[in-house]
Tab-separated table of C-alpha atoms in Angstrom:
chain	number	residue	atom	x	y	z
A	136	MET	CA	168.860	156.568	8.001
A	137	LYS	CA	168.783	154.218	10.939
A	138	ILE	CA	165.649	155.909	12.306
A	139	VAL	CA	163.901	155.571	8.930
A	140	ASP	CA	164.844	151.913	8.701
A	141	GLU	CA	163.473	151.236	12.171
A	142	ALA	CA	160.238	153.033	11.308
A	143	GLU	CA	159.824	151.029	8.102
A	144	GLU	CA	160.442	147.824	10.011
A	145	LYS	CA	157.837	148.659	12.666
A	146	VAL	CA	155.263	149.660	10.030
A	147	ALA	CA	155.894	146.457	8.059
A	148	GLU	CA	155.522	144.468	11.222
A	149	ALA	CA	152.328	146.227	12.357
A	150	ALA	CA	150.567	146.385	8.972
A	151	PRO	CA	149.444	142.741	8.852
A	152	LYS	CA	148.170	142.967	12.414
A	153	ALA	CA	146.192	146.147	11.656
A	154	PHE	CA	144.801	144.621	8.482
A	155	ASP	CA	143.716	141.473	10.294
A	156	ALA	CA	142.088	143.563	13.030
A	157	LEU	CA	140.096	145.556	10.458
A	158	LEU	CA	139.033	142.370	8.687
A	159	ASP	CA	137.596	141.073	11.935
A	160	ILE	CA	135.198	144.053	12.132
A	161	LYS	CA	134.678	144.635	8.398
A	162	TYR	CA	130.899	144.181	8.578
A	163	LEU	CA	130.682	146.596	11.477
A	164	LEU	CA	132.714	149.177	9.558
A	165	ILE	CA	130.270	148.969	6.633
A	166	ILE	CA	127.022	148.799	8.580
A	167	ILE	CA	127.630	151.691	11.000
A	168	PRO	CA	127.835	154.475	8.341
A	169	ILE	CA	124.753	153.090	6.587
A	170	ILE	CA	122.757	152.931	9.819
A	171	CYS	CA	123.790	156.473	10.799
A	172	ALA	CA	122.843	157.815	7.371
A	173	LEU	CA	119.425	156.146	7.609
A	174	LEU	CA	118.931	157.532	11.114
A	175	GLY	CA	119.801	160.971	9.777
A	176	LEU	CA	117.144	160.661	7.082
A	177	ALA	CA	114.596	159.411	9.623
A	178	SER	CA	115.323	162.383	11.903
A	179	GLN	CA	113.356	164.611	9.503
A	180	ALA	CA	110.198	163.375	11.196
A	181	VAL	CA	111.148	165.206	14.414
A	182	THR	CA	113.140	168.149	13.065
A	183	THR	CA	111.573	171.445	12.059
A	184	GLU	CA	110.868	171.994	8.394
A	185	ARG	CA	111.447	175.649	7.603
A	186	ASN	CA	109.640	177.422	4.804
A	187	ILE	CA	109.734	181.100	3.851
A	188	GLY	CA	106.719	182.730	2.250
A	189	LEU	CA	105.347	186.154	1.443
A	190	ILE	CA	102.040	187.926	1.027
A	191	LYS	CA	101.257	191.323	-0.513
A	192	PHE	CA	98.370	193.634	0.239
A	193	LYS	CA	97.468	197.104	-0.958
A	194	LEU	CA	96.775	199.880	1.529
A	195	GLY	CA	93.314	201.375	1.354
A	196	THR	CA	92.780	205.112	0.983
A	197	PHE	CA	90.311	207.705	2.161
A	198	ALA	CA	89.615	211.332	1.284
A	199	THR	CA	87.375	214.179	2.414
A	200	PRO	CA	86.329	217.372	0.654
A	201	ASP	CA	88.776	219.398	2.738
A	202	GLN	CA	91.500	216.784	2.050
A	203	PRO	CA	90.835	215.718	-1.558
A	204	ASN	CA	94.158	213.932	-2.015
A	205	SER	CA	93.863	210.299	-1.009
A	206	VAL	CA	95.242	209.483	2.438
A	207	PRO	CA	96.369	205.927	3.367
A	208	LEU	CA	94.315	204.212	6.040
A	209	ALA	CA	97.510	203.481	7.996
A	210	GLY	CA	100.830	205.181	8.590
A	211	VAL	CA	103.979	203.195	7.839
A	212	ASN	CA	105.407	203.288	11.373
A	213	GLN	CA	102.089	202.315	12.990
A	214	LEU	CA	101.624	199.600	10.372
A	215	ARG	CA	105.012	198.043	11.151
A	216	ALA	CA	104.382	198.213	14.896
A	217	ARG	CA	100.991	196.485	14.617
A	218	LEU	CA	102.336	193.743	12.354
A	219	ARG	CA	105.202	193.013	14.750
A	220	GLN	CA	102.844	192.903	17.732
A	221	ASN	CA	100.389	190.670	15.885
A	222	ALA	CA	103.251	188.341	14.912
A	223	ARG	CA	104.261	188.032	18.576
A	224	ASP	CA	100.670	187.387	19.636
A	225	MET	CA	100.251	184.639	17.036
A	226	ARG	CA	103.154	182.519	18.289
A	227	GLY	CA	100.737	180.689	20.559
A	228	GLU	CA	98.724	179.519	17.570
A	229	TYR	CA	101.786	179.133	15.317
A	230	PRO	CA	104.622	178.112	17.714
A	231	ARG	CA	107.398	177.957	15.119
A	232	SER	CA	106.370	181.038	13.179
A	233	ALA	CA	108.309	184.268	12.788
A	234	MET	CA	107.861	187.423	10.759
A	235	MET	CA	111.091	188.152	8.914
A	236	LYS	CA	110.591	191.373	6.944
A	237	ILE	CA	108.112	194.162	6.185
A	238	LEU	CA	108.592	196.017	2.907
A	239	VAL	CA	106.451	199.054	2.099
A	240	GLU	CA	106.621	200.289	-1.494
A	241	GLY	CA	104.161	203.096	-2.046
A	242	ASP	CA	100.778	201.644	-1.111
A	243	VAL	CA	101.889	197.994	-1.434
A	244	VAL	CA	102.995	196.100	1.681
A	245	THR	CA	104.994	192.871	1.404
A	246	VAL	CA	105.231	190.700	4.522
A	247	THR	CA	107.770	187.863	4.602
A	248	GLY	CA	107.572	185.168	7.261
A	249	THR	CA	108.434	181.593	8.105
A	250	ALA	CA	106.683	178.663	9.747
A	251	LYS	CA	106.726	174.873	9.716
A	252	GLY	CA	105.387	173.337	6.506
A	253	ASP	CA	104.083	174.931	3.329
A	254	GLU	CA	100.429	175.051	4.340
A	255	GLN	CA	101.093	176.325	7.851
A	256	THR	CA	103.369	179.041	6.471
A	257	LYS	CA	100.630	180.191	4.078
A	258	GLN	CA	98.007	180.101	6.825
A	259	TYR	CA	100.261	182.072	9.152
A	260	LEU	CA	100.932	184.810	6.602
A	261	SER	CA	97.281	184.988	5.596
A	262	ALA	CA	96.139	185.310	9.231
A	263	LEU	CA	98.851	187.890	9.984
A	264	ALA	CA	97.920	190.081	7.018
A	265	GLN	CA	94.187	189.641	7.594
A	266	GLN	CA	94.405	191.129	11.083
A	267	GLU	CA	95.928	194.317	9.681
A	268	ILE	CA	93.491	194.357	6.746
A	269	ASP	CA	90.511	194.023	9.089
A	270	PHE	CA	91.876	196.811	11.287
A	271	GLN	CA	92.240	199.176	8.349
A	272	ASN	CA	88.917	198.290	6.747
A	273	ASN	CA	87.139	198.749	10.087
A	274	ARG	CA	88.698	202.178	10.219
A	275	LEU	CA	87.395	202.836	6.698
A	276	ASP	CA	83.883	201.741	7.747
A	277	LYS	CA	83.991	204.117	10.707
A	278	LEU	CA	85.145	206.960	8.472
A	279	LYS	CA	82.333	206.210	6.036
A	280	LYS	CA	79.795	206.287	8.872
A	281	VAL	CA	81.102	209.660	10.007
A	282	GLN	CA	80.946	210.811	6.412
A	283	ALA	CA	77.341	209.604	6.069
A	284	GLN	CA	76.380	211.449	9.249
A	285	ARG	CA	78.088	214.572	7.937
A	286	MET	CA	76.218	214.313	4.622
A	287	ALA	CA	72.899	213.858	6.430
A	288	THR	CA	73.576	216.951	8.523
A	289	LEU	CA	74.539	218.929	5.422
A	290	LYS	CA	71.355	217.896	3.624
A	291	ASN	CA	69.227	218.975	6.599
A	292	ASN	CA	71.043	222.302	6.735
A	293	LEU	CA	70.630	222.683	2.983
A	294	GLU	CA	66.874	222.289	3.237
A	295	LYS	CA	66.771	224.627	6.231
A	296	PHE	CA	68.683	227.391	4.450
A	297	LYS	CA	66.625	226.942	1.283
A	298	GLY	CA	63.470	227.395	3.334
A	299	GLN	CA	64.973	230.374	5.068
A	300	ARG	CA	65.909	231.969	1.750
A	301	GLU	CA	62.412	231.444	0.331
A	302	THR	CA	60.921	233.095	3.413
A	303	LEU	CA	63.273	236.059	3.098
A	304	GLU	CA	62.518	236.376	-0.602
A	305	ASP	CA	58.759	236.469	0.104
A	306	GLN	CA	59.302	239.127	2.764
A	307	PHE	CA	61.517	241.111	0.432
A	308	LYS	CA	58.776	241.217	-2.213
A	309	LYS	CA	56.338	242.643	0.329
A	310	ALA	CA	58.686	245.110	2.028
A	311	ASP	CA	58.514	248.878	1.317
A	312	ASP	CA	61.088	250.242	3.740
A	313	PRO	CA	64.562	250.495	2.110
A	314	ILE	CA	66.345	249.630	5.361
A	315	THR	CA	64.211	246.524	5.805
A	316	MET	CA	64.753	245.578	2.186
A	317	LEU	CA	68.527	245.948	2.635
A	318	ALA	CA	68.497	243.728	5.702
A	319	LEU	CA	66.371	241.142	3.903
A	320	GLN	CA	68.698	241.226	0.890
A	321	GLN	CA	71.705	240.610	3.124
A	322	GLY	CA	69.895	237.675	4.707
A	323	ILE	CA	69.049	236.295	1.259
A	324	ASP	CA	72.684	236.675	0.149
A	325	ASN	CA	73.941	234.998	3.319
A	326	SER	CA	71.542	232.066	2.874
A	327	SER	CA	72.531	231.712	-0.783
A	328	ALA	CA	76.219	231.633	0.187
A	329	ARG	CA	75.565	228.974	2.821
A	330	ILE	CA	73.494	226.955	0.337
A	331	GLY	CA	76.271	227.200	-2.265
A	332	GLY	CA	78.945	226.046	0.220
A	333	ILE	CA	76.861	223.116	1.423
A	334	GLN	CA	76.003	222.056	-2.112
A	335	LYS	CA	79.671	222.195	-3.108
A	336	GLU	CA	80.641	219.955	-0.166
A	337	LEU	CA	77.847	217.486	-0.989
A	338	ASP	CA	78.988	217.341	-4.610
A	339	ALA	CA	82.547	216.657	-3.456
A	340	TYR	CA	81.304	213.805	-1.255
A	341	ALA	CA	79.409	212.380	-4.214
A	342	VAL	CA	82.559	212.399	-6.346
A	343	LEU	CA	84.637	210.795	-3.580
A	344	ASN	CA	82.110	208.039	-2.946
A	345	THR	CA	81.880	207.083	-6.619
A	346	SER	CA	85.638	206.941	-7.226
A	347	ASP	CA	87.987	204.136	-6.133
A	348	LEU	CA	90.858	206.561	-6.591
A	349	PHE	CA	89.909	208.337	-3.382
A	350	VAL	CA	88.045	205.782	-1.282
A	351	ASP	CA	89.307	202.191	-1.390
A	352	SER	CA	89.569	199.286	1.030
A	353	THR	CA	92.759	197.447	1.985
A	354	GLN	CA	92.967	194.119	0.174
A	355	VAL	CA	95.316	191.260	-0.691
A	356	ILE	CA	96.846	191.554	-4.154
A	357	VAL	CA	99.239	188.555	-3.970
A	358	LYS	CA	98.048	185.517	-2.053
A	359	PRO	CA	100.503	183.715	0.261
A	360	LEU	CA	103.181	181.866	-1.683
A	361	ILE	CA	106.313	179.942	-0.747
A	362	VAL	CA	109.552	181.526	-1.925
A	363	ALA	CA	112.001	179.169	-0.188
A	364	SER	CA	111.551	175.682	1.220
A	365	SER	CA	113.751	173.216	3.080
A	366	ASN	CA	112.100	170.222	1.411
A	367	TRP	CA	114.812	169.706	-1.182
A	368	TYR	CA	117.916	170.065	1.002
A	369	ARG	CA	116.756	168.590	4.304
A	370	PRO	CA	117.139	164.937	3.155
A	371	LEU	CA	120.604	165.668	1.754
A	372	LEU	CA	121.675	167.573	4.838
A	373	ALA	CA	120.294	165.032	7.312
A	374	GLY	CA	121.757	162.096	5.363
A	375	ALA	CA	125.162	163.787	5.062
A	376	ILE	CA	125.256	164.562	8.779
A	377	GLY	CA	124.313	160.973	9.609
A	378	LEU	CA	126.925	159.622	7.207
A	379	GLY	CA	129.580	161.922	8.668
A	380	ILE	CA	128.798	160.745	12.196
A	381	GLY	CA	128.902	157.126	11.012
A	382	LEU	CA	132.292	157.586	9.365
A	383	LEU	CA	133.695	159.197	12.516
A	384	LEU	CA	132.418	156.288	14.608
A	385	THR	CA	133.853	153.836	12.090
A	386	LEU	CA	137.235	155.570	12.189
A	387	LEU	CA	137.207	155.541	15.982
A	388	ILE	CA	136.227	151.856	16.158
A	389	GLY	CA	138.844	150.910	13.571
A	390	PHE	CA	141.534	152.870	15.412
A	391	ILE	CA	140.652	151.218	18.714
A	392	ALA	CA	140.609	147.762	17.078
A	393	VAL	CA	144.053	148.292	15.512
A	394	ILE	CA	145.561	149.599	18.774
A	395	ARG	CA	144.119	146.683	20.741
A	396	ALA	CA	145.364	144.155	18.163
A	397	ILE	CA	148.899	145.566	18.188
A	398	SER	CA	148.939	145.830	21.992
A	399	SER	CA	147.651	142.269	22.347
A	400	LYS	CA	150.276	140.933	19.953
A	401	LYS	CA	153.043	142.816	21.744
A	402	HIS	CA	151.858	141.605	25.131
A	403	LYS	CA	151.750	138.021	23.856
A	404	LYS	CA	155.352	138.248	22.643
A	405	GLU	CA	156.478	139.601	26.023
A	406	ILE	CA	154.830	136.662	27.785
A	407	GLU	CA	156.437	134.152	25.419
A	408	GLY	CA	159.832	135.826	25.980
A	409	ASP	CA	159.470	135.561	29.750
A	410	ILE	CA	158.561	131.866	29.510
A	411	SER	CA	161.493	131.057	27.282
């Protein structure tokens, strides 16, 4: 119990000194946490505001008479690779941007990304998606040009074979030799078969070109929107960090002040004892 009594005596002796030391710096102990909290709030002007947004676009499709089922304008693996490369290339224009996720569900592509500020995030996602959309739609335009050239060639061949069949039919009407007539009939049948095949392909092209189910461009179906923003928690987080730093500084200053007060008092008593 002697140790406890000595401890209580030392605490009782030091408490008034510590209290007086804290009273001497009471304004400092109050002002420092407030200043640090305000500095934390003001730091938002130089810290990065993070926002997460998404954009959705639908893959275009293309079909041909020999491939009547619609085919996407882009494969999934190539699509992902291009989007990642485009995201890397755009970091010069959008320094704090990053693509976070690519989700492909059927013919719908969802791209999630982040940048600084709501507007910049939306602009970044729109520009990122537009590069892929332009790539795919340019591919569709090229396919349509090839298709148009193919249709023009088919129409020329159709007219050529029709003319050829009419000529053979006229010759068949005038022929008397059975062998010649047989040869002419085979030529007429061959021309008719070619005409039928060409006409069937042209009809298929006509159906494909008039149906959005088979030929469709890639387009945005959900414009860029913000799904998560740091606007609401950044002031709380910055203020709390500033307040925490201020309280730590206050605790450190108070501890130093108490130690110095007790040491000074003890040193003063030692000097008085030596004089006496």
